[in-house]
Short mmCIF file of C-alpha atoms and ligand atoms in Angstrom, two decimals:
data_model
loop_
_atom_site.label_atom_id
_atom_site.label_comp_id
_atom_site.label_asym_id
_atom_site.label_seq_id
_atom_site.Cartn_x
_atom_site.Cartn_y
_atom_site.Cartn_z
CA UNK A 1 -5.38 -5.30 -12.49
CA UNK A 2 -5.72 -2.80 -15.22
CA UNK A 3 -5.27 -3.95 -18.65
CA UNK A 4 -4.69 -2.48 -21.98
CA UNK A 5 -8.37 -0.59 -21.59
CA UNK A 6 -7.71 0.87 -18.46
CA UNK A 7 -4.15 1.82 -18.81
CA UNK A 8 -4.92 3.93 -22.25
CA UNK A 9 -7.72 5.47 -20.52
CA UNK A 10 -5.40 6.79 -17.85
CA UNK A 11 -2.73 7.39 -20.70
CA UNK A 12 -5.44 9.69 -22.11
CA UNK A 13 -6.02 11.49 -18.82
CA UNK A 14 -2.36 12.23 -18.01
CA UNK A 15 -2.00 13.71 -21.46
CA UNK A 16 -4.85 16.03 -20.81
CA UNK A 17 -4.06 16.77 -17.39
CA UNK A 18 0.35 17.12 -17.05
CA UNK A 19 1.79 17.22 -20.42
CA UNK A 20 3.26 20.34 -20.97
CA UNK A 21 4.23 20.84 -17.34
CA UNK A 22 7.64 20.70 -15.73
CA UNK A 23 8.39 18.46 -12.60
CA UNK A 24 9.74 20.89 -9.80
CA UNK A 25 9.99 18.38 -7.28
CA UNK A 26 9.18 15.02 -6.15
CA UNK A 27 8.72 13.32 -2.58
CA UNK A 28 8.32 9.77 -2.39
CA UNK A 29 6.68 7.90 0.45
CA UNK A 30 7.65 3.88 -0.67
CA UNK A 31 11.00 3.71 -1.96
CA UNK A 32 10.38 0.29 -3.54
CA UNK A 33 8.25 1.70 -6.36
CA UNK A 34 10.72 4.21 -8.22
CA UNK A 35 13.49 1.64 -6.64
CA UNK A 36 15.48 4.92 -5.56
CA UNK A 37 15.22 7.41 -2.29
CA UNK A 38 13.10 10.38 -2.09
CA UNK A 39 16.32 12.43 -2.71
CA UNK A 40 17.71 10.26 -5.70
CA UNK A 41 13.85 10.18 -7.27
CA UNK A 42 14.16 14.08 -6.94
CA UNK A 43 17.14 14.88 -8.01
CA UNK A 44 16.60 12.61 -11.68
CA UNK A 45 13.40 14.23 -12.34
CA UNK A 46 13.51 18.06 -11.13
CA UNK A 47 13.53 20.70 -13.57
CA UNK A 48 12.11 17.61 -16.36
CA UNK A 49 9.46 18.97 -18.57
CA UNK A 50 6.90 16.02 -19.67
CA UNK A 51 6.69 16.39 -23.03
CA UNK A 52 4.37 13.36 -23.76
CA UNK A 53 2.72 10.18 -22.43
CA UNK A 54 2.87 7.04 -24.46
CA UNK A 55 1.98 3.63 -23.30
CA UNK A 56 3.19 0.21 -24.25
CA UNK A 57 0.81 -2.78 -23.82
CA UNK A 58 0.42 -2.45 -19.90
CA UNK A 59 3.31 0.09 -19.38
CA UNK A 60 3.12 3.90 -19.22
CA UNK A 61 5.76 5.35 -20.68
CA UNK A 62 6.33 9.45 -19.60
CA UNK A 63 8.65 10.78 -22.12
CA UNK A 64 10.66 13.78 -20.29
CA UNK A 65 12.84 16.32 -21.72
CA UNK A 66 16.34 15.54 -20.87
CA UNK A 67 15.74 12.30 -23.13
CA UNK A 68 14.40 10.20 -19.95
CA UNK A 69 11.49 8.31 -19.99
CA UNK A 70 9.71 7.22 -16.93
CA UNK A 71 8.16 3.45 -17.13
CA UNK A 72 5.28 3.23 -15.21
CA UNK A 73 3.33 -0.47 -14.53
CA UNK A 74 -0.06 0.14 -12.47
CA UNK A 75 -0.07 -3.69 -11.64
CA UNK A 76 -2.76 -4.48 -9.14
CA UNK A 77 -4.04 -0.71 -8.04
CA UNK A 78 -1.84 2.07 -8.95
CA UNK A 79 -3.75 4.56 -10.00
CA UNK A 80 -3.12 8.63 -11.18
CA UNK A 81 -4.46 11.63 -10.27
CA UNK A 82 -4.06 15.44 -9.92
CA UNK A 83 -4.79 17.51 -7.25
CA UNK A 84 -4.18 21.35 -6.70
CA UNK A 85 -0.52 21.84 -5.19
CA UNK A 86 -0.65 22.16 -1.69
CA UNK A 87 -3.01 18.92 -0.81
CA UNK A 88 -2.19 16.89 1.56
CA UNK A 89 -1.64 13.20 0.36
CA UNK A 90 -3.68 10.18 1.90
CA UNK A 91 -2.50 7.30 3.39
CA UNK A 92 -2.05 5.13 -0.17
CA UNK A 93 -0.96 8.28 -1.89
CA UNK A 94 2.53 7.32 -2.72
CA UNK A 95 4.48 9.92 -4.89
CA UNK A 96 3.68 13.24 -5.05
CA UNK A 97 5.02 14.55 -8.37
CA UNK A 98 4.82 18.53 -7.84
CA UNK A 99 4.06 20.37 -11.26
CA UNK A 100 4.26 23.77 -12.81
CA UNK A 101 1.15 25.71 -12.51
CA UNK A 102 0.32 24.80 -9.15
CA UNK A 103 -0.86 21.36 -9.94
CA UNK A 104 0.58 17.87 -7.81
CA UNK A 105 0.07 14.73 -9.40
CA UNK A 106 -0.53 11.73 -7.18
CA UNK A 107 0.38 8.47 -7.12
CA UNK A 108 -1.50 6.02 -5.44
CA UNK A 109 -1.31 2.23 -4.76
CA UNK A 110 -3.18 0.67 -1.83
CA UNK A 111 -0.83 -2.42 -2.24
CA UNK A 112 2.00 -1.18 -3.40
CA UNK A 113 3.13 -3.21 -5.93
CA UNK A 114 3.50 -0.62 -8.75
CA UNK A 115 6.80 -0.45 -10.20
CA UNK A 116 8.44 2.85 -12.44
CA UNK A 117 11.72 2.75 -13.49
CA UNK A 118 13.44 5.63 -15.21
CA UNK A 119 15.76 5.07 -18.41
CA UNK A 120 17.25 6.93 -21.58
CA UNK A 121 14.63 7.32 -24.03
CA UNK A 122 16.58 4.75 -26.24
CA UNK A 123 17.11 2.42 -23.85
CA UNK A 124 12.96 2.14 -23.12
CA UNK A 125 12.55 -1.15 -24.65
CA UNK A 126 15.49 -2.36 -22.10
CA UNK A 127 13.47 -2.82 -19.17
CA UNK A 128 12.37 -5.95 -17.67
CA UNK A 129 8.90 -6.53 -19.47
CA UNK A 130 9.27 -4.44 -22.29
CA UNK A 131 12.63 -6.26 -23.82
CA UNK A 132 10.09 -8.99 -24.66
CA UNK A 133 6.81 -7.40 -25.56
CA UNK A 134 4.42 -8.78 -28.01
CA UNK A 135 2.98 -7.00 -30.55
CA UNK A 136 0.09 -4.56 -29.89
CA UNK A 137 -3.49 -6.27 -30.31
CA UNK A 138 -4.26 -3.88 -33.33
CA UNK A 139 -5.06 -4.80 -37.00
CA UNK A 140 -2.09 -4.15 -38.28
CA UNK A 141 0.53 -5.38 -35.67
CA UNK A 142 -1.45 -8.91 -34.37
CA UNK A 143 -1.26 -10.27 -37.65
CA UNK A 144 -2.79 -13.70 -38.51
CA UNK A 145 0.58 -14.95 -39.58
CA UNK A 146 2.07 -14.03 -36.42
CA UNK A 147 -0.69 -16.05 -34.41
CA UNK A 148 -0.10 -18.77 -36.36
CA UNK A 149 3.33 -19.02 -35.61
CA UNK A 150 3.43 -18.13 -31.98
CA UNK A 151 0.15 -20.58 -31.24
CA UNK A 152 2.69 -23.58 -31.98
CA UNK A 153 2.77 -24.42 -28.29
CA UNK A 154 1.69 -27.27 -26.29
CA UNK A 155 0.46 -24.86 -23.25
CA UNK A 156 -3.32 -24.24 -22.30
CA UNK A 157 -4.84 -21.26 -24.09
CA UNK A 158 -5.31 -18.87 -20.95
CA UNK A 159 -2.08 -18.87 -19.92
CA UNK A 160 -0.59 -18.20 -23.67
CA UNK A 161 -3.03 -15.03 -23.69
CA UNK A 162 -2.26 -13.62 -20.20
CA UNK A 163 1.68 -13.92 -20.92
CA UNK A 164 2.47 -10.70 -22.42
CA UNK A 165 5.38 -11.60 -24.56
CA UNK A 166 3.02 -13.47 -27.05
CA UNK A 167 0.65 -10.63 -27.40
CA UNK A 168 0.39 -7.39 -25.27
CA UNK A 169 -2.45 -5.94 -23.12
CA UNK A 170 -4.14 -9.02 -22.51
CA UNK A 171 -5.27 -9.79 -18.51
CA UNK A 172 -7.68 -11.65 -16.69
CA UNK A 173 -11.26 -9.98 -17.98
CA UNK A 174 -10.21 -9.79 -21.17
CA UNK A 175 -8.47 -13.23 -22.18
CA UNK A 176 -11.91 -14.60 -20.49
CA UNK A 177 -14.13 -12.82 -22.16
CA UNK A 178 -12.64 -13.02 -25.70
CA UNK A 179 -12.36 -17.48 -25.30
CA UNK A 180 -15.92 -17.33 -24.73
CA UNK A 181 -16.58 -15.02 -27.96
CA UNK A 182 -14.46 -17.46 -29.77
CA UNK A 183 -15.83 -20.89 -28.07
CA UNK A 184 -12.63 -21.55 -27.02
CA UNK A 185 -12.11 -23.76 -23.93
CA UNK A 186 -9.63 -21.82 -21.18
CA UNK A 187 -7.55 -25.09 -20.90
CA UNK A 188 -7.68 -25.64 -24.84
CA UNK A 189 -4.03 -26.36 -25.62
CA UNK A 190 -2.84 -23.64 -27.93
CA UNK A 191 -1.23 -25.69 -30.73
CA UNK A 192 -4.83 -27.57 -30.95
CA UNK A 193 -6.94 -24.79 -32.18
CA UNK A 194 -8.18 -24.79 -35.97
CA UNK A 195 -7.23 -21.68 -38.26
CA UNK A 196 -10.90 -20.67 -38.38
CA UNK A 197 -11.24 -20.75 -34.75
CA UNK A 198 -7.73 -18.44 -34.46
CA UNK A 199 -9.22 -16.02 -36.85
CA UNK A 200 -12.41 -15.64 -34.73
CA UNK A 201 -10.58 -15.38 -32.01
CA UNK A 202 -7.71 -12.62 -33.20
CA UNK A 203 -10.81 -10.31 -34.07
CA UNK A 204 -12.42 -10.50 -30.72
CA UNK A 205 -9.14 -9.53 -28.97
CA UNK A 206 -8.59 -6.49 -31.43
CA UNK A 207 -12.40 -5.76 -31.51
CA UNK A 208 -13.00 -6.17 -27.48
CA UNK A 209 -9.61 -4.26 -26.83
CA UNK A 210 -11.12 -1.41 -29.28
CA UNK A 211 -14.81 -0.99 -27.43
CA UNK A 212 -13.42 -1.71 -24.16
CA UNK A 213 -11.06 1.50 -24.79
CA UNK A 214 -13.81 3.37 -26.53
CA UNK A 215 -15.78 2.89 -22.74
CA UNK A 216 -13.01 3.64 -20.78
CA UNK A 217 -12.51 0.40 -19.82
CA UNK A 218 -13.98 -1.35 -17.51
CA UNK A 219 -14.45 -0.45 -13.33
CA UNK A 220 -13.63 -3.45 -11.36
CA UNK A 221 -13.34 -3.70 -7.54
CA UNK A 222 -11.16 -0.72 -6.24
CA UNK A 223 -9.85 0.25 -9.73
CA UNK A 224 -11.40 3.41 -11.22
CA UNK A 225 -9.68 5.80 -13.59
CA UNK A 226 -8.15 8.73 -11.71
CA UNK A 227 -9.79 11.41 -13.67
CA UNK A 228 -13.43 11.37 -13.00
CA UNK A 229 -14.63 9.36 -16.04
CA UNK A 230 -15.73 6.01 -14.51
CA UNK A 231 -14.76 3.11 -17.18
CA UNK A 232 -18.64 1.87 -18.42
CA UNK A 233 -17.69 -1.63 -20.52
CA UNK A 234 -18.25 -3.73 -17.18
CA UNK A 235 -21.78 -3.13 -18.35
CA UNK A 236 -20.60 -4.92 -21.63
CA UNK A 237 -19.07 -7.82 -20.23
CA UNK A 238 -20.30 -11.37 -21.62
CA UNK A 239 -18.37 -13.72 -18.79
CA UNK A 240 -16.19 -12.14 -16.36
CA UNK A 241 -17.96 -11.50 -13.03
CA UNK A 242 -20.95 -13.29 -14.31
CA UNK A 243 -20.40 -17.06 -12.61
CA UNK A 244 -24.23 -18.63 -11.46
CA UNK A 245 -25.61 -16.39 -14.52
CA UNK A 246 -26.44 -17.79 -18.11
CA UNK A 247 -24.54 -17.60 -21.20
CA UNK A 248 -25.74 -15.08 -23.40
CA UNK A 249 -25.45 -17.48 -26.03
CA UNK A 250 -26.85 -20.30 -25.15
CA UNK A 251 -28.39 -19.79 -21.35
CA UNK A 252 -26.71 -22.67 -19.89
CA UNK A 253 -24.99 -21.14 -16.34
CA UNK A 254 -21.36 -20.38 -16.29
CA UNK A 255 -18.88 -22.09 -14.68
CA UNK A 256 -16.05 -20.67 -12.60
CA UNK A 257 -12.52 -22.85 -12.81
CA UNK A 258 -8.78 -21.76 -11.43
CA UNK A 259 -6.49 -21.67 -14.88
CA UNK A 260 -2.85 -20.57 -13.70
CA UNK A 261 -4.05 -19.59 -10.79
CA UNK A 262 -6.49 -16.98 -11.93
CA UNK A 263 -10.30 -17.48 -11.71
CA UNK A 264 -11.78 -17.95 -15.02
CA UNK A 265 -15.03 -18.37 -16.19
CA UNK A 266 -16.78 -19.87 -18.84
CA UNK A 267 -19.75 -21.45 -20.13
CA UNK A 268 -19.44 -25.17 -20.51
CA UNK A 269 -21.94 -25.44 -23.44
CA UNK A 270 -20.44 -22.79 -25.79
CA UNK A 271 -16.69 -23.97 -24.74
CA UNK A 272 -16.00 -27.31 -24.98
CA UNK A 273 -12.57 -29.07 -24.48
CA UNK A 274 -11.36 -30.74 -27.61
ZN1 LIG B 301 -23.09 -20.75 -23.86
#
């Protein structure tokens, strides 16, 4: 699943590539995604000029003219991309979004489980997801104080960090790979880790977050960027996809463990269980 990386990098594409253009028409192959027909999808968005592209922890958020903003969550493999107009969409291309200036913009999803919903500008923050965001994981918006206060919970640390209404942008890779930069144990309850190990642990998210972006995230299974600029930070990664190999650290070999489901791993020497 893209995470806060991967969906700025495509954030960053789409502004280079469609804002400024005007939506003429729309055809839509899986109803389920925009949660409207072909016809309804159409009629909302023709004639909308996208005027800019902003994104919201995991969310894409296309601000139209019109006031509208489309909401756009990747989740497992939706992916953008453009194409001149005229191509014929493959088999997992879902939406075809045609553009001014004889350009189509793609939507694709081989498992479909991307979701857009389209709102009044003001009414963004409404949507399921977005009413209870977390704060950003930058400097100035993941504040220590904040941590402090939210980390009162009884809950294993993984968990916390992949729920997005304690901080935003967090997912699998990430959340693994920052616990091992702080030593932290995946299953460390939350409300049981020292100040000084928060601190070291609230700088790797905003730091990893940062360099991760600064790559283009990071390429995982199916998911590339839809604009030709492979992410390069799975090159960078300390933990995540390295099970059997040893810690950078410390060389003992990391473990892999399910935590909520997800496969995490982690290197038993460097993070210990308190
Ligand atoms: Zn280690």
């Amino acid at each position: 699943m893209p995470e806060l990386p991967e969906v700025e990098t495509v954030r960053r594409g789409l502004t280079n590539l469609v804002v400024g253009k005007t939506i003429q028409s729309v055809e839509v192959r899986w109803e389920k995604i925009p949660g409207m027909s072909s016809e309804e999808f159409d009629a909302e968005l023709a004639e909308r000029k996208i005027e800019r592209v902003d994104r919201r922890g995991k969310y894409l958020l296309f601000r139209l003219s019109g006031d509208k903003t489309l909401v756009s969550h990747l989740r497992m493999e939706g992916a953008y991309y453009t194409v001149p107009a005229g191509t014929a969409p493959g088999k997992h291309d879902l939406i075809t979004f045609h553009l001014s200036d004889n350009v189509d913009l793609f939507y694709r999803d081989t498992r479909k489980f991307g979701r857009m919903n389209l709102v009044d500008t003001d009414k963004t923050m409404t949507v399921a997801g977005l009413a209870k965001i977390g704060p950003e994981p930058t400097e100035k918006t993941l504040t220590l104080e904040y941590m402090q206060k939210e980390f009162q919970r009884k809950g294993a640390i993984k968990p916390f960090l992949l729920d997005q209404s304690h901080i935003a942008g967090l997912g699998n890779i990430y959340v693994d790979e920052t616990l091992w930069m702080a030593k932290i144990h995946p299953l460390q309850p939350a409300n049981t880790i020292p100040l000084e190990q928060m601190k070291i642990l609230r700088r790797a998210i905003i730091d990893e977050l940062k360099v991760a972006t600064e790559h283009h995230g990071t390429t995982v299974h199916s998911f590339t960027n839809a604009f030709g600029e492979a992410g390069g930070f799975q090159n960078e990664l300390k933990v995540y996809g390295r099970v059997g190999e040893p810690c950078y650290r410390c060389g003992t070999i990391l473990e892999k463990i399910k935590v909520a489901q997800r496969g995490t791993t982690f290197c038993p020497h460097c993070q210990v269980l308190h």
